[in-house]
Amino acid sequence: MGFLPSSLDIQSWIIQGMKHNPFLFSSTLWWIWRCRNNAIFNQEEHWIPSKVHALIKFSETELHKFFSMNQSFSSTLVTPDWIPLAAESVKLNCDASKMHNGDIVGFGCAIRDNNGDWQRGCAGTI
């Protein structure tokens, strides 16, 4: 995957990345997120860049295999398009991760309205 222009806003950057190669782009983002969490929450396991790169390529290959074996899944399912919510609706997205030994849990939530505008959010650790 080539580099995307840094002048793009985050939404345009994601849309361009998903149009170019959705399997590689989404795998890369997920493994970068996973590597970051591993560095923060599991400091005894070292993830060098070559390991992350190998995991990204492996994920891309596996996604290609999965989608080629399951023709009922089309590339239109992997889309950066946002479908607006019904009027007066909100959407709550949450995510969390925990340290390997379970002593610390980090979490974050975001609430967006039917226009996709951020309304409230929170993040913390337990």
PDB file of C-alpha atoms in Angstrom:
ATOM      1  CA  MET A   1       0.000   0.000   0.000  1.00  0.00           C
ATOM      2  CA  GLY A   2       1.429   3.373  -0.934  1.00  0.00           C
ATOM      3  CA  PHE A   3       1.401   6.319   1.387  1.00  0.00           C
ATOM      4  CA  LEU A   4      -1.688   8.498   1.407  1.00  0.00           C
ATOM      5  CA  PRO A   5      -1.256  12.286   1.329  1.00  0.00           C
ATOM      6  CA  SER A   6      -0.848  13.767   4.797  1.00  0.00           C
ATOM      7  CA  SER A   7      -2.917  16.780   3.735  1.00  0.00           C
ATOM      8  CA  LEU A   8      -6.120  14.705   3.895  1.00  0.00           C
ATOM      9  CA  ASP A   9      -8.440  15.081   6.871  1.00  0.00           C
ATOM     10  CA  ILE A  10      -8.924  11.844   8.848  1.00  0.00           C
ATOM     11  CA  GLN A  11     -12.237  10.934   7.200  1.00  0.00           C
ATOM     12  CA  SER A  12     -10.861  11.432   3.673  1.00  0.00           C
ATOM     13  CA  TRP A  13      -7.700   9.537   4.628  1.00  0.00           C
ATOM     14  CA  ILE A  14      -9.749   6.527   5.807  1.00  0.00           C
ATOM     15  CA  ILE A  15     -11.996   6.624   2.724  1.00  0.00           C
ATOM     16  CA  GLN A  16      -8.979   6.751   0.382  1.00  0.00           C
ATOM     17  CA  GLY A  17      -7.246   3.935   2.255  1.00  0.00           C
ATOM     18  CA  MET A  18     -10.349   1.725   2.108  1.00  0.00           C
ATOM     19  CA  LYS A  19     -10.804   2.402  -1.622  1.00  0.00           C
ATOM     20  CA  HIS A  20      -7.178   1.564  -2.417  1.00  0.00           C
ATOM     21  CA  ASN A  21      -6.899  -1.789  -0.611  1.00  0.00           C
ATOM     22  CA  PRO A  22      -9.516  -2.370   2.113  1.00  0.00           C
ATOM     23  CA  PHE A  23      -7.958  -5.627   3.322  1.00  0.00           C
ATOM     24  CA  LEU A  24      -4.474  -4.229   3.784  1.00  0.00           C
ATOM     25  CA  PHE A  25      -5.663  -0.867   5.106  1.00  0.00           C
ATOM     26  CA  SER A  26      -8.002  -2.298   7.751  1.00  0.00           C
ATOM     27  CA  SER A  27      -5.464  -4.967   8.753  1.00  0.00           C
ATOM     28  CA  THR A  28      -2.773  -2.329   9.124  1.00  0.00           C
ATOM     29  CA  LEU A  29      -4.933  -0.096  11.305  1.00  0.00           C
ATOM     30  CA  TRP A  30      -5.991  -2.996  13.521  1.00  0.00           C
ATOM     31  CA  TRP A  31      -2.456  -4.313  14.031  1.00  0.00           C
ATOM     32  CA  ILE A  32      -1.105  -0.816  14.750  1.00  0.00           C
ATOM     33  CA  TRP A  33      -3.864  -0.396  17.350  1.00  0.00           C
ATOM     34  CA  ARG A  34      -3.042  -3.836  18.763  1.00  0.00           C
ATOM     35  CA  CYS A  35       0.693  -3.088  18.874  1.00  0.00           C
ATOM     36  CA  ARG A  36       0.055   0.207  20.678  1.00  0.00           C
ATOM     37  CA  ASN A  37      -2.145  -1.487  23.282  1.00  0.00           C
ATOM     38  CA  ASN A  38       0.416  -4.242  23.690  1.00  0.00           C
ATOM     39  CA  ALA A  39       3.160  -1.667  24.278  1.00  0.00           C
ATOM     40  CA  ILE A  40       1.059   0.073  26.928  1.00  0.00           C
ATOM     41  CA  PHE A  41      -0.572  -2.870  28.697  1.00  0.00           C
ATOM     42  CA  ASN A  42       1.823  -5.783  28.128  1.00  0.00           C
ATOM     43  CA  GLN A  43       5.267  -4.279  28.402  1.00  0.00           C
ATOM     44  CA  GLU A  44       7.084  -7.565  28.934  1.00  0.00           C
ATOM     45  CA  GLU A  45       6.298  -8.699  25.360  1.00  0.00           C
ATOM     46  CA  HIS A  46       8.229  -6.695  22.753  1.00  0.00           C
ATOM     47  CA  TRP A  47       6.692  -6.092  19.346  1.00  0.00           C
ATOM     48  CA  ILE A  48       9.316  -5.015  16.856  1.00  0.00           C
ATOM     49  CA  PRO A  49       8.223  -3.384  13.579  1.00  0.00           C
ATOM     50  CA  SER A  50       9.072  -6.485  11.529  1.00  0.00           C
ATOM     51  CA  LYS A  51       6.733  -8.580  13.695  1.00  0.00           C
ATOM     52  CA  VAL A  52       3.881  -6.093  13.224  1.00  0.00           C
ATOM     53  CA  HIS A  53       4.576  -5.991   9.464  1.00  0.00           C
ATOM     54  CA  ALA A  54       4.465  -9.806   9.261  1.00  0.00           C
ATOM     55  CA  LEU A  55       1.173  -9.877  11.186  1.00  0.00           C
ATOM     56  CA  ILE A  56      -0.327  -7.249   8.854  1.00  0.00           C
ATOM     57  CA  LYS A  57       0.631  -9.243   5.741  1.00  0.00           C
ATOM     58  CA  PHE A  58      -0.698 -12.464   7.314  1.00  0.00           C
ATOM     59  CA  SER A  59      -4.029 -10.761   8.148  1.00  0.00           C
ATOM     60  CA  GLU A  60      -4.338  -9.358   4.639  1.00  0.00           C
ATOM     61  CA  THR A  61      -3.765 -12.826   3.147  1.00  0.00           C
ATOM     62  CA  GLU A  62      -6.298 -14.419   5.491  1.00  0.00           C
ATOM     63  CA  LEU A  63      -8.922 -11.763   4.699  1.00  0.00           C
ATOM     64  CA  HIS A  64      -8.424 -12.319   0.965  1.00  0.00           C
ATOM     65  CA  LYS A  65      -8.838 -16.085   1.456  1.00  0.00           C
ATOM     66  CA  PHE A  66     -11.947 -15.640   3.574  1.00  0.00           C
ATOM     67  CA  PHE A  67     -13.675 -13.296   1.142  1.00  0.00           C
ATOM     68  CA  SER A  68     -12.727 -15.387  -1.897  1.00  0.00           C
ATOM     69  CA  MET A  69     -14.153 -18.546  -0.257  1.00  0.00           C
ATOM     70  CA  ASN A  70     -17.322 -16.754   0.830  1.00  0.00           C
ATOM     71  CA  GLN A  71     -18.666 -15.172  -2.306  1.00  0.00           C
ATOM     72  CA  SER A  72     -21.803 -14.088  -0.442  1.00  0.00           C
ATOM     73  CA  PHE A  73     -19.602 -11.394   1.100  1.00  0.00           C
ATOM     74  CA  SER A  74     -19.014  -8.675  -1.442  1.00  0.00           C
ATOM     75  CA  SER A  75     -16.550  -5.828  -1.404  1.00  0.00           C
ATOM     76  CA  THR A  76     -19.549  -3.530  -0.945  1.00  0.00           C
ATOM     77  CA  LEU A  77     -19.727  -4.808   2.631  1.00  0.00           C
ATOM     78  CA  VAL A  78     -16.319  -3.246   3.254  1.00  0.00           C
ATOM     79  CA  THR A  79     -17.326   0.348   2.790  1.00  0.00           C
ATOM     80  CA  PRO A  80     -16.314   3.603   4.435  1.00  0.00           C
ATOM     81  CA  ASP A  81     -19.802   5.041   3.878  1.00  0.00           C
ATOM     82  CA  TRP A  82     -21.727   6.098   6.941  1.00  0.00           C
ATOM     83  CA  ILE A  83     -25.454   5.433   7.004  1.00  0.00           C
ATOM     84  CA  PRO A  84     -27.277   8.221   8.853  1.00  0.00           C
ATOM     85  CA  LEU A  85     -29.356   7.281  11.867  1.00  0.00           C
ATOM     86  CA  ALA A  86     -33.035   8.048  12.178  1.00  0.00           C
ATOM     87  CA  ALA A  87     -33.845  11.583  13.351  1.00  0.00           C
ATOM     88  CA  GLU A  88     -33.505  12.101  17.113  1.00  0.00           C
ATOM     89  CA  SER A  89     -31.284   8.998  17.366  1.00  0.00           C
ATOM     90  CA  VAL A  90     -27.794   8.683  18.771  1.00  0.00           C
ATOM     91  CA  LYS A  91     -25.143   6.005  18.379  1.00  0.00           C
ATOM     92  CA  LEU A  92     -22.902   4.851  21.202  1.00  0.00           C
ATOM     93  CA  ASN A  93     -19.545   3.252  20.328  1.00  0.00           C
ATOM     94  CA  CYS A  94     -17.461   1.709  23.102  1.00  0.00           C
ATOM     95  CA  ASP A  95     -14.192  -0.170  23.231  1.00  0.00           C
ATOM     96  CA  ALA A  96     -12.040  -1.551  26.006  1.00  0.00           C
ATOM     97  CA  SER A  97      -8.854  -3.521  26.471  1.00  0.00           C
ATOM     98  CA  LYS A  98      -7.159  -5.071  29.459  1.00  0.00           C
ATOM     99  CA  MET A  99      -3.660  -5.905  30.510  1.00  0.00           C
ATOM    100  CA  HIS A 100      -2.591  -9.517  30.122  1.00  0.00           C
ATOM    101  CA  ASN A 101      -2.821 -10.140  33.870  1.00  0.00           C
ATOM    102  CA  GLY A 102      -6.163  -8.290  34.101  1.00  0.00           C
ATOM    103  CA  ASP A 103      -5.052  -5.668  36.633  1.00  0.00           C
ATOM    104  CA  ILE A 104      -5.806  -2.637  34.444  1.00  0.00           C
ATOM    105  CA  VAL A 105      -8.651  -2.102  32.013  1.00  0.00           C
ATOM    106  CA  GLY A 106      -8.836   0.902  29.696  1.00  0.00           C
ATOM    107  CA  PHE A 107     -12.059   2.005  28.024  1.00  0.00           C
ATOM    108  CA  GLY A 108     -13.498   4.704  25.821  1.00  0.00           C
ATOM    109  CA  CYS A 109     -16.948   5.640  24.534  1.00  0.00           C
ATOM    110  CA  ALA A 110     -18.270   8.151  22.011  1.00  0.00           C
ATOM    111  CA  ILE A 111     -21.840   9.280  21.392  1.00  0.00           C
ATOM    112  CA  ARG A 112     -22.710  10.750  17.986  1.00  0.00           C
ATOM    113  CA  ASP A 113     -25.999  12.199  16.789  1.00  0.00           C
ATOM    114  CA  ASN A 114     -27.873  11.351  13.595  1.00  0.00           C
ATOM    115  CA  ASN A 115     -25.596  13.744  11.646  1.00  0.00           C
ATOM    116  CA  GLY A 116     -22.478  11.943  12.851  1.00  0.00           C
ATOM    117  CA  ASP A 117     -21.483  14.870  15.062  1.00  0.00           C
ATOM    118  CA  TRP A 118     -19.756  14.053  18.345  1.00  0.00           C
ATOM    119  CA  GLN A 119     -21.985  14.786  21.338  1.00  0.00           C
ATOM    120  CA  ARG A 120     -20.295  13.234  24.369  1.00  0.00           C
ATOM    121  CA  GLY A 121     -17.494  10.844  25.146  1.00  0.00           C
ATOM    122  CA  CYS A 122     -15.458   9.381  27.938  1.00  0.00           C
ATOM    123  CA  ALA A 123     -12.273   7.430  28.507  1.00  0.00           C
ATOM    124  CA  GLY A 124     -10.648   5.995  31.555  1.00  0.00           C
ATOM    125  CA  THR A 125      -8.982   3.121  33.318  1.00  0.00           C
ATOM    126  CA  ILE A 126     -10.138   0.770  36.026  1.00  0.00           C
TER     127      ILE A 126
END
